[in-house]
Coordinates of C-alpha atoms in Angstrom, one line a residue:
M1 CA -0.4 -3.5 31.5
S2 CA 1.3 -6.1 29.3
K3 CA 3.6 -8.6 31.0
L4 CA 5.4 -9.2 27.8
S5 CA 8.0 -6.8 26.4
F6 CA 10.0 -6.7 23.2
A7 CA 12.2 -3.8 24.4
N8 CA 15.3 -5.9 23.7
V9 CA 14.3 -6.8 20.2
P10 CA 16.4 -4.9 17.6
V11 CA 14.5 -2.3 15.6
K12 CA 15.1 -4.0 12.2
A13 CA 12.8 -4.9 9.4
E14 CA 13.5 -8.6 9.7
E15 CA 12.7 -8.6 13.5
H16 CA 9.5 -6.6 12.9
F17 CA 8.5 -9.2 10.3
K18 CA 9.2 -12.0 12.7
L19 CA 7.0 -10.5 15.4
Y20 CA 4.0 -10.3 13.1
F21 CA 4.8 -13.8 11.8
Y22 CA 4.5 -15.2 15.3
G23 CA 1.5 -13.1 16.0
A24 CA -0.2 -14.8 13.0
I25 CA 0.8 -18.2 14.3
L26 CA -0.9 -17.3 17.6
Y27 CA -4.0 -16.4 15.7
V28 CA -4.0 -19.7 13.8
M29 CA -3.3 -21.6 17.0
D30 CA -6.2 -20.0 18.8
R31 CA -8.6 -20.9 15.9
L32 CA -7.3 -24.5 15.9
V33 CA -7.7 -24.8 19.6
Q34 CA -11.3 -23.6 19.3
A35 CA -12.0 -26.1 16.5
L36 CA -10.2 -29.1 18.1
D37 CA -11.0 -28.3 21.8
S38 CA -7.5 -28.5 23.2
Q39 CA -3.8 -27.7 22.4
E40 CA -3.0 -31.4 22.8
A41 CA -5.4 -32.2 20.0
V42 CA -3.8 -29.5 17.8
Y43 CA -0.3 -30.9 18.5
E44 CA -1.4 -34.4 17.7
R45 CA -2.8 -33.4 14.3
F46 CA -0.1 -30.8 13.5
P47 CA 3.0 -31.8 15.5
F48 CA 5.2 -29.1 13.9
L49 CA 3.3 -26.4 15.7
G50 CA 4.7 -27.6 19.0
G51 CA 8.1 -26.2 18.2
Y52 CA 6.6 -22.7 17.5
V53 CA 4.5 -22.8 20.7
S54 CA 7.6 -23.8 22.7
E55 CA 9.5 -20.8 21.4
L56 CA 6.5 -18.5 22.2
A57 CA 6.4 -20.0 25.7
L58 CA 10.1 -19.3 26.3
G59 CA 9.5 -15.8 25.0
G60 CA 7.2 -15.0 27.9
L61 CA 3.8 -16.6 27.1
E62 CA 4.1 -19.8 29.2
G63 CA 1.0 -20.7 31.1
M64 CA -1.3 -18.4 29.0
T65 CA -4.3 -19.5 27.0
T66 CA -4.1 -18.8 23.3
A67 CA -6.6 -15.9 23.7
E68 CA -4.5 -14.4 26.5
A69 CA -1.3 -14.9 24.5
Q70 CA -2.8 -13.0 21.5
D71 CA -3.7 -10.0 23.7
E72 CA -0.2 -9.9 25.3
W73 CA 1.5 -10.2 22.0
R74 CA -0.5 -7.4 20.4
A75 CA 0.1 -5.1 23.3
A76 CA 3.8 -5.7 23.4
L77 CA 4.2 -5.4 19.6
L78 CA 2.3 -2.1 19.4
A79 CA 4.4 -0.8 22.3
W80 CA 7.6 -1.8 20.5
E81 CA 6.3 0.0 17.3
R82 CA 5.5 3.2 19.2
A83 CA 9.1 3.2 20.6
A84 CA 10.7 2.7 17.2
P85 CA 12.6 5.7 15.9
C86 CA 11.1 7.7 13.0
G87 CA 12.8 9.4 10.1
A88 CA 12.4 12.9 8.6
G89 CA 9.0 14.4 9.1
G90 CA 8.1 11.7 11.6
R91 CA 7.9 9.0 8.8
P92 CA 8.3 5.4 9.9
T93 CA 11.7 3.9 9.1
L94 CA 10.5 0.3 9.4
P95 CA 9.1 -0.9 6.0
L96 CA 6.1 -2.7 7.6
L97 CA 5.1 0.5 9.6
A98 CA 5.6 2.6 6.4
L99 CA 3.3 0.2 4.5
A100 CA 0.7 0.2 7.2
A101 CA 0.7 4.0 7.4
A102 CA 0.4 4.4 3.6
A103 CA -2.3 1.8 3.2
G104 CA -4.2 2.6 6.4
L105 CA -3.8 -1.0 7.7
S106 CA -4.7 -1.9 11.3
Y107 CA -2.9 -4.5 13.5
A108 CA -5.8 -6.9 12.6
A109 CA -5.3 -6.3 8.9
L110 CA -1.5 -7.0 9.2
I111 CA -2.2 -10.2 11.1
A112 CA -4.7 -11.3 8.4
W113 CA -2.0 -10.6 5.8
F114 CA 0.6 -12.6 7.7
C115 CA -1.8 -15.5 8.1
I116 CA -2.2 -15.6 4.4
G117 CA 1.6 -15.5 4.0
L118 CA 2.5 -18.2 6.6
S119 CA 2.9 -20.9 4.0
E120 CA 5.4 -18.6 2.2
E121 CA 7.7 -18.8 5.2
D122 CA 7.0 -22.4 6.3
P123 CA 5.6 -24.9 3.7
R124 CA 4.2 -26.9 6.6
F125 CA 1.5 -24.3 7.0
G126 CA 0.5 -25.1 3.4
S127 CA -0.1 -28.7 4.4
L128 CA -2.0 -27.6 7.5
F129 CA -4.3 -25.4 5.3
E130 CA -4.7 -28.2 2.8
A131 CA -5.8 -30.5 5.6
L132 CA -8.3 -27.9 7.0
H133 CA -9.8 -27.3 3.6
G134 CA -10.1 -31.0 2.8
T135 CA -9.0 -30.1 -0.8
A136 CA -5.9 -31.7 -2.2
G137 CA -3.4 -29.1 -3.4
Q138 CA -5.1 -26.1 -1.7
H139 CA -2.1 -24.8 0.3
H140 CA -3.3 -21.2 0.6
L141 CA -5.9 -19.8 2.9
T142 CA -9.3 -19.4 1.3
F143 CA -12.1 -16.9 1.7
G144 CA -14.2 -19.7 3.2
L145 CA -11.8 -20.7 5.9
L146 CA -10.8 -17.1 6.8
T147 CA -14.5 -16.1 7.3
A148 CA -15.2 -19.3 9.2
W149 CA -12.4 -18.3 11.6
D150 CA -13.9 -14.8 11.9
A151 CA -15.1 -14.3 15.5
D152 CA -16.4 -10.8 14.6
A153 CA -20.2 -11.1 14.1
D154 CA -19.9 -8.0 11.8
N155 CA -17.8 -9.9 9.2
G156 CA -14.6 -8.0 10.1
V157 CA -12.4 -10.4 8.0
R158 CA -14.3 -9.5 4.9
R159 CA -13.4 -5.9 5.3
L160 CA -9.8 -6.7 6.1
L161 CA -9.5 -8.8 2.9
Q162 CA -11.0 -5.9 0.9
Q163 CA -8.3 -3.6 2.4
L164 CA -5.5 -6.0 1.6
Q165 CA -6.7 -6.4 -2.0
G166 CA -7.2 -2.7 -2.4
A167 CA -3.6 -2.1 -1.2
G168 CA -2.3 -4.6 -3.7
L169 CA -0.9 -6.9 -1.0
V170 CA -2.8 -10.0 -1.9
H171 CA -4.5 -11.4 -5.0
I172 CA -6.9 -14.2 -5.6
S173 CA -5.1 -17.1 -7.4
N174 CA -8.3 -18.7 -8.6
P175 CA -10.8 -15.9 -9.4
D176 CA -13.0 -18.2 -11.5
A177 CA -13.8 -20.4 -8.5
P178 CA -16.8 -19.9 -6.2
R179 CA -16.1 -17.2 -3.7
V180 CA -15.9 -19.6 -0.8
D181 CA -13.0 -21.3 -2.5
W182 CA -11.1 -18.1 -3.4
A183 CA -7.4 -18.7 -2.4
F184 CA -5.5 -15.6 -1.3
V185 CA -1.8 -15.2 -2.1
T186 CA 0.7 -12.5 -1.1
Q187 CA 2.5 -10.2 -3.6
P188 CA 6.1 -11.7 -3.4
L189 CA 8.0 -8.4 -3.9
I190 CA 6.2 -6.5 -1.2
W191 CA 6.3 -9.5 1.1
D192 CA 10.1 -9.8 0.8
A193 CA 10.5 -6.0 1.1
V194 CA 8.8 -5.9 4.5
A195 CA 10.9 -8.9 5.5
G196 CA 14.1 -7.0 4.7
R197 CA 15.1 -9.4 2.0
V198 CA 15.1 -7.1 -1.0
T199 CA 18.8 -6.4 -1.8
G200 CA 20.9 -5.9 -4.9
R201 CA 19.4 -5.7 -8.3
M202 CA 16.3 -7.5 -9.6
G203 CA 15.0 -7.3 -13.1
P204 CA 11.8 -8.2 -15.1
N205 CA 13.1 -11.7 -15.7
S206 CA 12.8 -12.5 -12.0
S207 CA 9.9 -14.8 -11.3
D208 CA 8.9 -12.7 -8.4
L209 CA 8.4 -9.5 -10.4
P210 CA 5.7 -8.5 -12.8
A211 CA 6.9 -7.6 -16.3
W212 CA 6.4 -3.9 -15.9
L213 CA 8.7 -3.5 -12.8
N214 CA 12.4 -3.1 -12.5
Y215 CA 14.1 -2.5 -9.2
R216 CA 17.4 -0.7 -8.9
G217 CA 19.3 -0.5 -5.6
P218 CA 20.5 2.9 -4.1
G219 CA 24.0 2.6 -5.6
E220 CA 22.7 2.4 -9.1
L221 CA 20.5 5.5 -9.1
L222 CA 21.2 8.6 -11.3
P223 CA 20.3 12.2 -10.2
L224 CA 16.9 13.2 -11.4
A225 CA 18.3 15.8 -13.8
Q226 CA 20.0 13.0 -15.8
Y227 CA 16.8 11.2 -16.7
V228 CA 15.3 11.7 -20.1
L229 CA 11.6 11.2 -20.2
T230 CA 9.7 10.2 -23.3
T231 CA 7.4 12.8 -24.6
G232 CA 3.9 11.9 -25.9
A233 CA 3.9 8.6 -23.9
N234 CA 1.2 7.9 -21.3
L235 CA 3.7 8.7 -18.6
S236 CA 3.3 10.2 -15.1
V237 CA 6.2 11.2 -13.0
A238 CA 6.1 12.3 -9.4
R239 CA 9.1 13.6 -7.4
T240 CA 8.7 12.6 -3.8
D241 CA 11.0 11.8 -0.9
A242 CA 10.8 8.2 -2.1
G243 CA 12.2 8.9 -5.5
V244 CA 10.7 8.7 -9.0
T245 CA 7.6 6.6 -9.9
A246 CA 6.5 6.3 -13.5
G247 CA 3.7 4.5 -15.3
A248 CA 0.0 4.7 -15.9
D249 CA -1.0 1.7 -13.9
G250 CA -0.6 0.7 -10.3
R251 CA 0.6 4.0 -8.9
A252 CA -0.7 3.2 -5.5
R253 CA 1.2 0.0 -5.4
L254 CA 4.3 1.7 -6.8
A255 CA 4.0 4.3 -4.0
H256 CA 4.0 1.6 -1.4
L257 CA 7.0 -0.1 -3.1
S258 CA 9.1 3.0 -3.2
E259 CA 8.5 3.4 0.5
L260 CA 9.4 -0.2 1.2
L261 CA 12.5 -0.4 -1.0
G262 CA 14.5 2.2 0.9
R263 CA 13.3 5.3 -0.9
D264 CA 14.8 4.2 -4.2
E265 CA 13.6 4.4 -7.8
I266 CA 11.0 2.1 -9.3
D267 CA 11.1 2.0 -13.2
T268 CA 8.2 0.7 -15.3
L269 CA 8.5 -0.6 -18.8
L270 CA 5.8 1.1 -21.0
V271 CA 4.2 -1.1 -23.6

């Protein structure tokens, strides 16, 4: 039975996000300890990690090896998720759980996604990845480094990356590079949605949004009957509990987004 418990952690999107963020840090720490032979060597090379490890130790992981800490964290986080309340029809109310259910993502897949996104939250991880790659300016995790860290002899990380790409959660920023150098980047809107940071109105001029997407908050929505849909356009509309999704491309991603953004509407600009 896990010694660690998150029973006192509020059931909020931002707290859920933080639990996976620290789970990803534990994964990276474990790989660094394996590579550099000791935690002391890791702190000497990357001093900022000491602060994170101190927080984790105070949170109940003191005295554990990185491998033991990962197991404890996973067990406590999954127990916390199981205890989280559900909405209508047993649907998860936490954005990250809704995303995982819709895309069929395991705990390992979410940890891989959060490893890719670490530098989005703390730029010092970008410098850490740059140092590990030995390539100036390469601040994102690459296919080569992720597979080198893969302790699964059956190449589990490759399958996880395919899952994340298929769900539209990551993309390769340099697809013309050799595969070993492919750099993975998170999709900013989805990343911020699961973190509980999507509020108010955003439009196509936002640097975080693709040109075809416009997000409207709950207070701006009209009843479905008031929408006038263009005839003869390549348009698909589906009425779901999440709202209205429209557009010929990216329907799977839009379905995820409508879940994550509080069951609102997602408009697309047809061109």
